[in-house]
Coordinates of C-alpha atoms in Angstrom, one line a residue:
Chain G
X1459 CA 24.4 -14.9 -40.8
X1460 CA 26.3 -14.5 -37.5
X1461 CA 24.5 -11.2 -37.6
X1462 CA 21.3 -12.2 -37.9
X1463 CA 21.2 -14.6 -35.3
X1464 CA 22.6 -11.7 -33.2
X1465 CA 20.0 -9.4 -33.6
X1466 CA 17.6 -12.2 -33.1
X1467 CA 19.1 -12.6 -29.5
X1468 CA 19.1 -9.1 -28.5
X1469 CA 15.6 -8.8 -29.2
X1470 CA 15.0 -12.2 -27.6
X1471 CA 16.3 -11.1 -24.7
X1472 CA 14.7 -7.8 -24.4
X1473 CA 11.2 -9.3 -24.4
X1474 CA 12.5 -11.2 -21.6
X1475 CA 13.4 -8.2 -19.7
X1476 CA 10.4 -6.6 -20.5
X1477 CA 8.4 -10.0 -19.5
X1478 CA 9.8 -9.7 -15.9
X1479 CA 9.6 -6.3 -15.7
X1480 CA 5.5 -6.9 -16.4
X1481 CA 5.4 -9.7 -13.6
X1482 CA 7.4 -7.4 -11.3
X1483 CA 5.0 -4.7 -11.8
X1484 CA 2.1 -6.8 -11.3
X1485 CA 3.8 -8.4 -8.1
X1486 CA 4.1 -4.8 -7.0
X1487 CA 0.8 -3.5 -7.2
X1488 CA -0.6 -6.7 -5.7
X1489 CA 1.2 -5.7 -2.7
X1490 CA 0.3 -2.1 -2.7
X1491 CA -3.1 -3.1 -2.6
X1492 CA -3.2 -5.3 -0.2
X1493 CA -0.9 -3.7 2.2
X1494 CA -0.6 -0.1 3.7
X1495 CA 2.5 1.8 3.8
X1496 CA 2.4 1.6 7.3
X1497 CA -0.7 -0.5 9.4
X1498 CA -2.9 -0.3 12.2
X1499 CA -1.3 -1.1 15.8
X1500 CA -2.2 -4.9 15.8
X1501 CA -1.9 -7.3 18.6
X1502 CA 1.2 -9.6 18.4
X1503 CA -1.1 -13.0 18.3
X1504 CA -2.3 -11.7 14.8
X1505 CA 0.8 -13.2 13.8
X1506 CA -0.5 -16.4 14.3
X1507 CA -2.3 -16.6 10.9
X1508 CA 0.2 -16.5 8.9
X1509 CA 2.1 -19.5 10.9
X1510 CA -0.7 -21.8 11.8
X1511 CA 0.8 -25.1 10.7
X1512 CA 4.4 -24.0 11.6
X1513 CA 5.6 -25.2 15.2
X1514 CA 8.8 -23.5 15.0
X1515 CA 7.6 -19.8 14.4
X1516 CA 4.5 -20.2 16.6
X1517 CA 7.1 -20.9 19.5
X1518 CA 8.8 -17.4 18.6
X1519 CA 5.6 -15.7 18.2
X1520 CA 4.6 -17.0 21.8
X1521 CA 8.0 -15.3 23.2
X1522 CA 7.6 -12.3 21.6
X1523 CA 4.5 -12.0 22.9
X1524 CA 5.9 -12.0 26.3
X1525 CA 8.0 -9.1 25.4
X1526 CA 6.0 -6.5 23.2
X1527 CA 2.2 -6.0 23.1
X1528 CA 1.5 -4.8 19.8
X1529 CA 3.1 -4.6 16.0
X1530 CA 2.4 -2.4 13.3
X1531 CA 2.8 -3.8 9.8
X1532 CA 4.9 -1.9 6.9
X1533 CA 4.5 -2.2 2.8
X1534 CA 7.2 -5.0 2.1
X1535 CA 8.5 -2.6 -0.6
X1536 CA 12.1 -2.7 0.0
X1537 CA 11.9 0.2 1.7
X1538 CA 10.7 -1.0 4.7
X1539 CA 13.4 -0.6 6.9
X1540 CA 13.6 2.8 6.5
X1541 CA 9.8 3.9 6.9
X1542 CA 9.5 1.7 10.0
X1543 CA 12.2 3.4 11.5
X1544 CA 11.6 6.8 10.6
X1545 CA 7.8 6.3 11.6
X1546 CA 8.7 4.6 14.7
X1547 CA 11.2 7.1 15.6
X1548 CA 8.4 10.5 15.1
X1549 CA 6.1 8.8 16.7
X1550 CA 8.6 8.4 20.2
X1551 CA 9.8 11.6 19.8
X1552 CA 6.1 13.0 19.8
X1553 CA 5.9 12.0 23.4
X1554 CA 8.0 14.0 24.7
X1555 CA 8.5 17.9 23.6
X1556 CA 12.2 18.7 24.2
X1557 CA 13.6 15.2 22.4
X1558 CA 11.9 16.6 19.4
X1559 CA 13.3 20.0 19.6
X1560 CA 16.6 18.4 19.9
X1561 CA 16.1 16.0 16.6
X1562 CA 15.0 18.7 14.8
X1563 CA 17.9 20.5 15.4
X1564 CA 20.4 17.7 14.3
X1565 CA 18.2 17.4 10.8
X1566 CA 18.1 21.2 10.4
X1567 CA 22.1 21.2 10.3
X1568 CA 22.1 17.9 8.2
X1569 CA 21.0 19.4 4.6
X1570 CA 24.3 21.7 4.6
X1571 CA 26.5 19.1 5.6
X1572 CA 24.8 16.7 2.8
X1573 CA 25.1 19.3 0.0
X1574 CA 29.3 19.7 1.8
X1575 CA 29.4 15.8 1.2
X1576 CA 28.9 16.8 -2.5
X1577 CA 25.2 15.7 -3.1
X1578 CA 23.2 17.8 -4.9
X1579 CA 22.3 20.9 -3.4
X1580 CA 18.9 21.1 -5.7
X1581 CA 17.3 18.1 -5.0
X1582 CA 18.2 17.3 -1.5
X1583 CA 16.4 20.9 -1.0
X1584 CA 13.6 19.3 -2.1
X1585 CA 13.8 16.2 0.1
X1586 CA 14.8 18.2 3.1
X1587 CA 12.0 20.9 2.9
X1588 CA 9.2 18.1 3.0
X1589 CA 11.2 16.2 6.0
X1590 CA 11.1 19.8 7.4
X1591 CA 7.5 20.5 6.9
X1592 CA 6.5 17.2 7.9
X1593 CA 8.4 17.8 11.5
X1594 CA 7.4 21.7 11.5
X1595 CA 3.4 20.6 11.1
X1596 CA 3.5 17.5 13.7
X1597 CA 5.6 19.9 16.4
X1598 CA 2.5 22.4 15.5
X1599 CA -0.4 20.0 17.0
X1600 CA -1.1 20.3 20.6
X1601 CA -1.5 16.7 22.0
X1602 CA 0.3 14.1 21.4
X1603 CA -2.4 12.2 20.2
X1604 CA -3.5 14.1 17.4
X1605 CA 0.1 14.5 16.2
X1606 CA 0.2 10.8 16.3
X1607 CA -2.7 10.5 14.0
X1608 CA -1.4 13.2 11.7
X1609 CA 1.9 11.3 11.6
X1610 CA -0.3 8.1 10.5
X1611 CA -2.1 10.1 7.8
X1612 CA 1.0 11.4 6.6
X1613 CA 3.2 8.1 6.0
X1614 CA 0.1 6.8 4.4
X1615 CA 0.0 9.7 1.6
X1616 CA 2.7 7.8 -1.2
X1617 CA 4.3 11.4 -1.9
X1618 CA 5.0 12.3 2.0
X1619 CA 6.1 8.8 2.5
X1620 CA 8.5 8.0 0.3
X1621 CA 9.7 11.6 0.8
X1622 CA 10.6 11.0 4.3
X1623 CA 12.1 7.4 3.2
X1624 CA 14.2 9.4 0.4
X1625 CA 15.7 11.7 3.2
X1626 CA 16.7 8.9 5.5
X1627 CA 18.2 7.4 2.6
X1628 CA 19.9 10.4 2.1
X1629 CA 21.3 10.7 5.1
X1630 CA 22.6 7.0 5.9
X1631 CA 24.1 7.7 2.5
X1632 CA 26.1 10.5 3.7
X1633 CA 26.9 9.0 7.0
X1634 CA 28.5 6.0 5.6
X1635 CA 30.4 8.1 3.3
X1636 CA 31.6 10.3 6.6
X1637 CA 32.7 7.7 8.1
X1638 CA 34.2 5.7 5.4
X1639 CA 37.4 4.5 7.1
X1640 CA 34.6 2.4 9.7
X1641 CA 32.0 1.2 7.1
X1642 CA 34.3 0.3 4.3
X1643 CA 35.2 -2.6 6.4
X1644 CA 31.6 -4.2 6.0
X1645 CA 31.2 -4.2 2.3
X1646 CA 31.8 -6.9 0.4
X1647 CA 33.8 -6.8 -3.1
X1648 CA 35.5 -4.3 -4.5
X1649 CA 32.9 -1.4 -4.2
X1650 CA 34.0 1.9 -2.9
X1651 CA 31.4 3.1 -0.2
X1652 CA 30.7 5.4 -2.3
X1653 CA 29.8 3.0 -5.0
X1654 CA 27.6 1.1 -2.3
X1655 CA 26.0 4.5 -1.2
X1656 CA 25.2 5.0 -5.2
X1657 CA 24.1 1.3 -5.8
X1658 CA 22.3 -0.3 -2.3
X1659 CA 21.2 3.1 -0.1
X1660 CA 20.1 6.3 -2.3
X1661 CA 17.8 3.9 -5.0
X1662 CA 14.5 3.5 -4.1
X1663 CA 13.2 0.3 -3.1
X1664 CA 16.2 -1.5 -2.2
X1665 CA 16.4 -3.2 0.9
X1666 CA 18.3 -2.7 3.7
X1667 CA 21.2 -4.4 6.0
X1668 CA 23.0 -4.1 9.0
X1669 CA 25.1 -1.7 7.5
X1670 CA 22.7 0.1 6.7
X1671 CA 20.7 0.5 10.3
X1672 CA 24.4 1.3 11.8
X1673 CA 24.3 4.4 9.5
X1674 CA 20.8 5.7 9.6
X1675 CA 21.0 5.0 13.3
X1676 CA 24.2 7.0 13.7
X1677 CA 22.7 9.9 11.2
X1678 CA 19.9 9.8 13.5
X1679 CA 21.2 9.5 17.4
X1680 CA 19.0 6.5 18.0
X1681 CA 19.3 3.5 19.2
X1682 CA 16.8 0.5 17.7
X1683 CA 16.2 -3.1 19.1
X1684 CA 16.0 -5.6 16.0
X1685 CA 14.3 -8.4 16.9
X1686 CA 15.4 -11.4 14.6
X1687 CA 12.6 -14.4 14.4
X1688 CA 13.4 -16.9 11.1
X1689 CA 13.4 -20.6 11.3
X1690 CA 16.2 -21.1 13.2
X1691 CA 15.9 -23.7 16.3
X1692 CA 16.0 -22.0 18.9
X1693 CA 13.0 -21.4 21.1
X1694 CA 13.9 -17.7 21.2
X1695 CA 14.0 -14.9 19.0
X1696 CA 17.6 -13.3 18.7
X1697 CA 17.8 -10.0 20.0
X1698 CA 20.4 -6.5 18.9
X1699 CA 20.8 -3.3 20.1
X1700 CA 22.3 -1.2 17.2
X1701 CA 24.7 0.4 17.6
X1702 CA 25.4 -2.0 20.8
X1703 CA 25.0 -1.0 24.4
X1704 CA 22.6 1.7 23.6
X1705 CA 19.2 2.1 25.1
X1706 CA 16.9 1.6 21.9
X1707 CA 14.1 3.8 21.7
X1708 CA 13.0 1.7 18.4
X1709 CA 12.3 -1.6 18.4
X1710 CA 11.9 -3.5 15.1
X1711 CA 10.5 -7.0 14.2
X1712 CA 12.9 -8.7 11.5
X1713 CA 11.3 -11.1 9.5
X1714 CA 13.5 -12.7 6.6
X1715 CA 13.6 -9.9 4.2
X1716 CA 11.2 -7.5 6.3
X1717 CA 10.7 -4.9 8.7
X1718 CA 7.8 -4.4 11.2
X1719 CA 7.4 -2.3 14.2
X1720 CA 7.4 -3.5 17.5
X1721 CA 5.7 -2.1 20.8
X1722 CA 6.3 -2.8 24.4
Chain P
X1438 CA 1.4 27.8 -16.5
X1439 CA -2.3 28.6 -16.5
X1440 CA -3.7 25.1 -16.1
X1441 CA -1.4 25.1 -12.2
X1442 CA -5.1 24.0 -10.6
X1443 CA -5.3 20.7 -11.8
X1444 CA -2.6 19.2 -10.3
X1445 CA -2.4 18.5 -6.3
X1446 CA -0.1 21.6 -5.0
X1447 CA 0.6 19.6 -2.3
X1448 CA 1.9 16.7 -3.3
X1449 CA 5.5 16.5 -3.4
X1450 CA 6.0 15.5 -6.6
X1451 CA 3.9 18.0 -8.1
X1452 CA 6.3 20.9 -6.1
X1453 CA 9.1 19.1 -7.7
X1454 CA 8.3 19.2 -11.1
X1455 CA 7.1 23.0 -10.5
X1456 CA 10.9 23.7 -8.7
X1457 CA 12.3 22.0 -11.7
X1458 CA 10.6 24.0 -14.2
X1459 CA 12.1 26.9 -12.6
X1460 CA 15.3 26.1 -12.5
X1461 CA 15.7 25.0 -16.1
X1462 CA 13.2 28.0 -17.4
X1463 CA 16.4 30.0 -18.8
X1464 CA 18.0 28.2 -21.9
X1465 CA 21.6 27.6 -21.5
X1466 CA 24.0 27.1 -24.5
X1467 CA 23.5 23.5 -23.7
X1468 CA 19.8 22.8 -22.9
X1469 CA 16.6 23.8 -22.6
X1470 CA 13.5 21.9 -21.2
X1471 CA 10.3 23.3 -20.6
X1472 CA 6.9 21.5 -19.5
X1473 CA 3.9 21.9 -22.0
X1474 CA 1.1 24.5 -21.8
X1475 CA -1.3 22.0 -20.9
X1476 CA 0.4 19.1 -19.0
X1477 CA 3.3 19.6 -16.2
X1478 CA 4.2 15.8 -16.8
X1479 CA 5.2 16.1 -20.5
X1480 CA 8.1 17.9 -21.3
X1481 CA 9.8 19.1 -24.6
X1482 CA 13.3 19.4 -24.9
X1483 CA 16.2 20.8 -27.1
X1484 CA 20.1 19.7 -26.9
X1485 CA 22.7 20.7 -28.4
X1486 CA 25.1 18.2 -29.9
X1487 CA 28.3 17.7 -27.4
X1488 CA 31.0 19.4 -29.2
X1489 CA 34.3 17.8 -31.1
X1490 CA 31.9 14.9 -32.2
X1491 CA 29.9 14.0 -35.1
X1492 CA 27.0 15.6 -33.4
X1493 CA 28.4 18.9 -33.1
X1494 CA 26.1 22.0 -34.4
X1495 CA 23.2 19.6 -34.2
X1496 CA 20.5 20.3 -32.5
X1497 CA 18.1 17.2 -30.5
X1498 CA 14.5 17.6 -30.2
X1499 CA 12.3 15.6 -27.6
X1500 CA 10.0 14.4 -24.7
X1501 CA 10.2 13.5 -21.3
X1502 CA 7.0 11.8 -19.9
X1503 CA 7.2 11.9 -16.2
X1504 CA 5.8 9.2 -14.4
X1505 CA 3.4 9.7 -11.7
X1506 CA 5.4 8.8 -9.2
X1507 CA 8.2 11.0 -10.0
X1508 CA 11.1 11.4 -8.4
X1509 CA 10.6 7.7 -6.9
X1510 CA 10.8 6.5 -10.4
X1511 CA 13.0 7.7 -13.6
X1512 CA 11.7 9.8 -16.6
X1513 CA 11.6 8.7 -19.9
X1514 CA 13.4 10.5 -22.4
X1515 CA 12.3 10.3 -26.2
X1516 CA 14.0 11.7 -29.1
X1517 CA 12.1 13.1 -31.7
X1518 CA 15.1 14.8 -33.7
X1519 CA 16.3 11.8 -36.4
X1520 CA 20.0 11.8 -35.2
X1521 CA 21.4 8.3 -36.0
X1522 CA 22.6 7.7 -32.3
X1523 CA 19.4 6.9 -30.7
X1524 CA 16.1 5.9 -32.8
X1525 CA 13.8 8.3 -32.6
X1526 CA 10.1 8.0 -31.1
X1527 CA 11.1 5.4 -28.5
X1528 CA 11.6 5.7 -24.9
X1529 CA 15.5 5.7 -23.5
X1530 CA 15.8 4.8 -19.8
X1531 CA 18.1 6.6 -17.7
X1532 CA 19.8 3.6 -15.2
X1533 CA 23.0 3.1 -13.5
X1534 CA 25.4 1.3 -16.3
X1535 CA 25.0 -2.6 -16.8
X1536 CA 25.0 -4.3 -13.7
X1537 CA 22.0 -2.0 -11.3
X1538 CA 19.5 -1.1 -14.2
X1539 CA 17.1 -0.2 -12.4
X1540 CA 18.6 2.4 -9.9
X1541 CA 17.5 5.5 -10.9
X1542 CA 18.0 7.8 -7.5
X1543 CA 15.2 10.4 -6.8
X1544 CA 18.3 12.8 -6.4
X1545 CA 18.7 12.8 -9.7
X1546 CA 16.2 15.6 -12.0
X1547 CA 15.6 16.2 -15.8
X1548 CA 18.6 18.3 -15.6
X1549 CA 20.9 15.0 -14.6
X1550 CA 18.8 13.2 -17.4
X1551 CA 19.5 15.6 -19.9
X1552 CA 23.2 16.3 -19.3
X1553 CA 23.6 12.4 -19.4
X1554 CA 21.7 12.2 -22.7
X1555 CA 24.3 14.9 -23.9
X1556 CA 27.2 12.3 -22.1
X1557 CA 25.8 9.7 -24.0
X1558 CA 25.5 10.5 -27.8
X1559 CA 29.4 9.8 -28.4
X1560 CA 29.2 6.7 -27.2
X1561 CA 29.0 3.4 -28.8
X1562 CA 25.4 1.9 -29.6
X1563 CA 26.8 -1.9 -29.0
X1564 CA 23.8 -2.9 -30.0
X1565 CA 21.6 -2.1 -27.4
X1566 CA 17.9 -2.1 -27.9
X1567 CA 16.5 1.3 -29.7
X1568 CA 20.3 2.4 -30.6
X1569 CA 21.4 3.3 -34.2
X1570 CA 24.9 2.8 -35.2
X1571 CA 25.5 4.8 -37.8
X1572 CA 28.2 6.0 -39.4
X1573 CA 30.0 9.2 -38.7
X1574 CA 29.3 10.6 -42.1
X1575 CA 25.5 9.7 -42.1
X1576 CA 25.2 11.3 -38.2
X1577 CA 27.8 14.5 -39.6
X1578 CA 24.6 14.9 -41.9
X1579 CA 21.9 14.6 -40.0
X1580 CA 23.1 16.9 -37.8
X1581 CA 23.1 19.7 -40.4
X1582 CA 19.6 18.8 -41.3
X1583 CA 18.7 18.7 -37.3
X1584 CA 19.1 22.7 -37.3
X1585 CA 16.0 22.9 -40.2
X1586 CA 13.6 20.3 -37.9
X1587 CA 10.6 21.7 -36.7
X1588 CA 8.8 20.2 -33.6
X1589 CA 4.8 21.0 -34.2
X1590 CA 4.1 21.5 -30.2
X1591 CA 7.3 24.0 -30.2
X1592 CA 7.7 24.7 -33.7
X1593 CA 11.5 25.7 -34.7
X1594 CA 14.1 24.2 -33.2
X1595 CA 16.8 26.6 -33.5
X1596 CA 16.5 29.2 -31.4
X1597 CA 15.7 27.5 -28.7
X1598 CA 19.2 27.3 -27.0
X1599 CA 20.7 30.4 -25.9
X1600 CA 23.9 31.0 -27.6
X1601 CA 25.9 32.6 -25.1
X1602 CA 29.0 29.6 -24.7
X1603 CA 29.8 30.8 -21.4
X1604 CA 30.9 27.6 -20.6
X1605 CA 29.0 26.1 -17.8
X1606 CA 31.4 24.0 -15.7
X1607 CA 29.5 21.0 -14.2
X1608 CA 30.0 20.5 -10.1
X1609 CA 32.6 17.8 -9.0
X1610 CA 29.5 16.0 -7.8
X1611 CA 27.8 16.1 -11.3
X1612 CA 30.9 15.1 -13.2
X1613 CA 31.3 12.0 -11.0
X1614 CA 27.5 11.4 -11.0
X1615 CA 27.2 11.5 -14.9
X1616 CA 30.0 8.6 -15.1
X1617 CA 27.6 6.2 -13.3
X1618 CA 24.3 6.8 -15.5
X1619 CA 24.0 4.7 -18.5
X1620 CA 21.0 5.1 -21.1
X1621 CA 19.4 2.1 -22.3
X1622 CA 16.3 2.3 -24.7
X1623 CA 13.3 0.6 -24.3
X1624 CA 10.8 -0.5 -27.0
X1625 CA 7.9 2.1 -26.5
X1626 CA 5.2 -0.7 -27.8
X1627 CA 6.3 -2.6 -25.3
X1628 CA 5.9 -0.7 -22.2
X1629 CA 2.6 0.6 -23.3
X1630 CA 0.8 -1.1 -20.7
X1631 CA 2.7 1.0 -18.5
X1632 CA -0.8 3.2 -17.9
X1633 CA 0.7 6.1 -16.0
X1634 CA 2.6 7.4 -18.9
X1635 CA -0.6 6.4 -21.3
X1636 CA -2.0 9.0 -18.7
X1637 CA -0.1 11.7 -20.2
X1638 CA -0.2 10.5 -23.9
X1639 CA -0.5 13.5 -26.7
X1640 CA -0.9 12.4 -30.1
X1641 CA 2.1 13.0 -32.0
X1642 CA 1.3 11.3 -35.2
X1643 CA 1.6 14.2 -37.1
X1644 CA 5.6 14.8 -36.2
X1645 CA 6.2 10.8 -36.3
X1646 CA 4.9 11.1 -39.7
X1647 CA 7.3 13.8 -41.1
X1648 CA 9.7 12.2 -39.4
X1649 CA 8.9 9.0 -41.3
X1650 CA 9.5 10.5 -44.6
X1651 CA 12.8 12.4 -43.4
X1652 CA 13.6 9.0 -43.0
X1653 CA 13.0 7.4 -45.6
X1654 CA 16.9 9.0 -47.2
X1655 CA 18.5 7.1 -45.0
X1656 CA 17.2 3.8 -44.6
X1657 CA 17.9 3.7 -47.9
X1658 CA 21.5 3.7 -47.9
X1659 CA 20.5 1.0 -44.6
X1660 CA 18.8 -1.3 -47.2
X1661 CA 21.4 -1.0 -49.7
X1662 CA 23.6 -2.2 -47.4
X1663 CA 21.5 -4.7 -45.9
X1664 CA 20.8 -6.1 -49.3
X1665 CA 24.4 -6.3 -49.8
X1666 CA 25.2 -8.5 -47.0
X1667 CA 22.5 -10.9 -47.3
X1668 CA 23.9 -10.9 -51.3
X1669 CA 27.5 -12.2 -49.5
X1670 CA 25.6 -14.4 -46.7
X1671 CA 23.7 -15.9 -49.7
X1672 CA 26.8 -16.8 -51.7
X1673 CA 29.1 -18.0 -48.8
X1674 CA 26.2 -20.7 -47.8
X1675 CA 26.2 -21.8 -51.6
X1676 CA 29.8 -22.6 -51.6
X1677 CA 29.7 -24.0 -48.3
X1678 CA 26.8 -26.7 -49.7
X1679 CA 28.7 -27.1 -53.1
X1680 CA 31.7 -27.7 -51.4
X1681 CA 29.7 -30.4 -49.0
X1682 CA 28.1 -31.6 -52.3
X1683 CA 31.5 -32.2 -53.7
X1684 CA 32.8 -33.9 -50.9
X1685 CA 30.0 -36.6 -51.2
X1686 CA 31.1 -37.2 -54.7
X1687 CA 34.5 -37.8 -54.0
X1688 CA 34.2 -40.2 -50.9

């Protein structure tokens, strides 16, 4: 009898997997309907809706009004981190001509040292010739304001968009395992970085931390601005430059569990 | 691939699937998956059983339905070949073992799925949803019969590998990489309302059907078995109550 009651489990069980798996997927397309990959520049103050009753956040919102001008909303998909950075970071670059002929040299030599790191050479081809194309057709357009707009269009098409965000995975996954020694330090357990890499950067959809920012940010040769607003008392919003004493030509609004884009 | 127009060129995905096809379009001594005629996200497959097992000399038969949003999200692999590891017509999910089931990396392809599904016949079914654990003997025959199966989308089986045993050495990276990936299976009923794969639907009901009656020999000897333990369940609970019974007496 002890095996029946086994098998009776087991398939108890699995229902409930498959249960939350159905609510997840429902949660899911909720939000893809409702949000775009990545918004419309928006005025700061439209942050007020979503805090009307709440003193302490309508404090923050009111100081970071006085610093930026305008936010543009990402998908809370868990990979929101790393489209708002890439996005945030084209966009700059598209400004000026020779910054972008620079970063596209770093991420033409970064596919060869990835497949060196021991990824694998077939698919990161794949990832890296759409992160290529994507860069070759926005250096293409004349102004910068058409590029821009072609940038938006782009990160708004699911396949281009989570192609880019696979990439930049890709390549905070390889920078933390280059620099190993330095990172290991930051994860907690007993994972390897590698393990980490495997588990919390490559997979789609999961969401980011400060570890994870250091390592795009280094893979990149950026500098981003988090700005940190959450419930704490104070009457202003926490501020970091990563990694510290840069300039950061990204700035990024950090709400508890999500990443939006800020502009000055 | 005549029917190349209907799909977006330019989406990603879609160049994937096409790069993928090209790279697995010559069988090895291993594997061999090619799209169908008519549908880039449906795939058949053929494996051949890893060797120095129970499965060696057989030969696995199956599908992949792609999802839509492939690479972003894992393909489903379903065996069609009765092999008494895996049950056959229902969906096995590639995932990273036990504790992250659901991270499936887009740098993964079918190539990492199939080489995984090749990793994991040996191992034990411990009772995981949609595993069989048969014994050796009952998988040693199967096999045999496996070479004789006939897929009615890709007709024979057997010549579908090549048979040149150059052995392919897998890449440090691959080697390391297979160790992480786990298969768990997933009750096909279940996920049904999972429409992008419904999408791709083909009715099969003809090869589930022969199937079915290949299968009817061995869940036989299953009932047999079954009947004999529910015959010793039966008769442990009647001496446990006649012992109870007796004890009343007594006091």
């Amino acid at each position: 009898m002890g095996d029946e009651f086994e098998s009776d489990t087991v398939v108890a069980s699995g229902n409930q997997d498959e249960l939350i798996m159905q609510q997840q997927r429902q949660i899911e397309r909720e939000i893809s309907e409702s949000t775009a990959l990545v918004g419309d520049l928006e005025p700061i103050a439209s942050l007020n809706n979503e805090y009307s009753n709440d003193v302490v956040y309508l404090e923050k919102i009111k100081d970071l009004a006085s610093k930026y001008k305008y936010m543009r909303r990402t998908r809370p998909d868990g990979n929101c981190f790393f489209r708002a950075f890439t996005y945030a970071k084209l966009e700059r670059l598209l400004d000026n001509k020779i910054d972008f002929a620079n970063f596209y040299k770093i991420v033409e030599g970064s596919k060869h040292a990835l497949v060196e790191l021991g990824f694998p050479q077939f698919t990161v081809e794949d990832f890296y010739d759409t992160f290529i194309d994507v860069l070759k057709r926005l250096g293409d357009i004349k102004t910068a304001t058409d590029a821009k707009k072609e940038l938006h269009t782009l990160f708004n098409e699911q396949g281009y968009s989570d192609y880019m965000v696979v990439y930049l995975r890709l390549l905070t996954s390889g920078q933390l395992q280059r620099d190993q020694d330095f990172y290991s330090c930051f994860i907690e357990g007993e994972r390897t970085v590698a393990d980490f890499c495997h588990q919390e950067v490559e997979p789609m959809y999961k969401e980011s931390d400060h570890i994870h920012i250091m390592a795009a940010c280094a893979a990149m040769n950026t500098g981003v601005r988090v700005v940190y607003m959450d419930r704490g008392t104070s009457k202003i919003n926490i501020e970091h430059d990563l990694p510290e004493g840069t300039q950061p030509s990204v700035h990024l609004l950090y709400r508890p569990g999500h990443y939006d884009i800020l502009y000055l | 691939m005549s029917a190349q127009t209907q799909y977006n060129l330019k989406s990603p995905g879609v160049k994937r699937l096409m790069r993928e096809a090209c790279e697995l379009a010559e069988p090895t001594d291993e594997y061999f998956a090619t799209p169908l005629e008519d549908n880039l996200f449906e795939w058949h497959f053929t494996v051949r059983g890893p060797p120095n097992t129970e499965f060696e000399d057989g030969l696995y038969h199956g599908r992949i339905l792609l999802p839509s949003q492939y690479p972003m999200q894992p393909p489903n692999i379903i065996l069609l070949t009765p092999n008494g590891r895996f049950e056959t017509n229902k969906k096995i999910c590639l995932s990273i073992s036990g504790h992250h089931p659901e991270s499936w990396q887009p740098s993964w392809s079918i190539r990492t799925a199939l080489l995984a599904l090749i990793a994991f016949m040996p191992t034990s079914a411990a009772g995981t949803i949609g595993s069989l654990d048969y014994t050796k003997e009952e998988r040693q025959v199967l096999a045999k019969k496996s070479k004789n199966w006939e897929c009615n989308i890709c007709g024979k089986i057997l010549n579908k590998l090549s048979n040149n045993s150059a052995i392919k050495t897998l890449t440090k990276e691959e080697s390391s990489l297979l160790s992480q990936i786990a298969l768990k299976t997933e009750d096909e009923t279940n996920t049904s309302e999972n429409n992008d794969n419904e999408l791709r639907h083909r009715t099969v009901n003809s090869v589930e059907n022969r199937i079915d009656t290949e299968f009817v020999v061995f869940s036989e000897v299953q009932s047999q078995k079954d009947k004999l333990w529910s015959l010793v369940v039966w008769l442990l609970v009647f001496t446990i109550t006649l012992l109870i019974i007796r004890r009343f007496f007594f006091v």
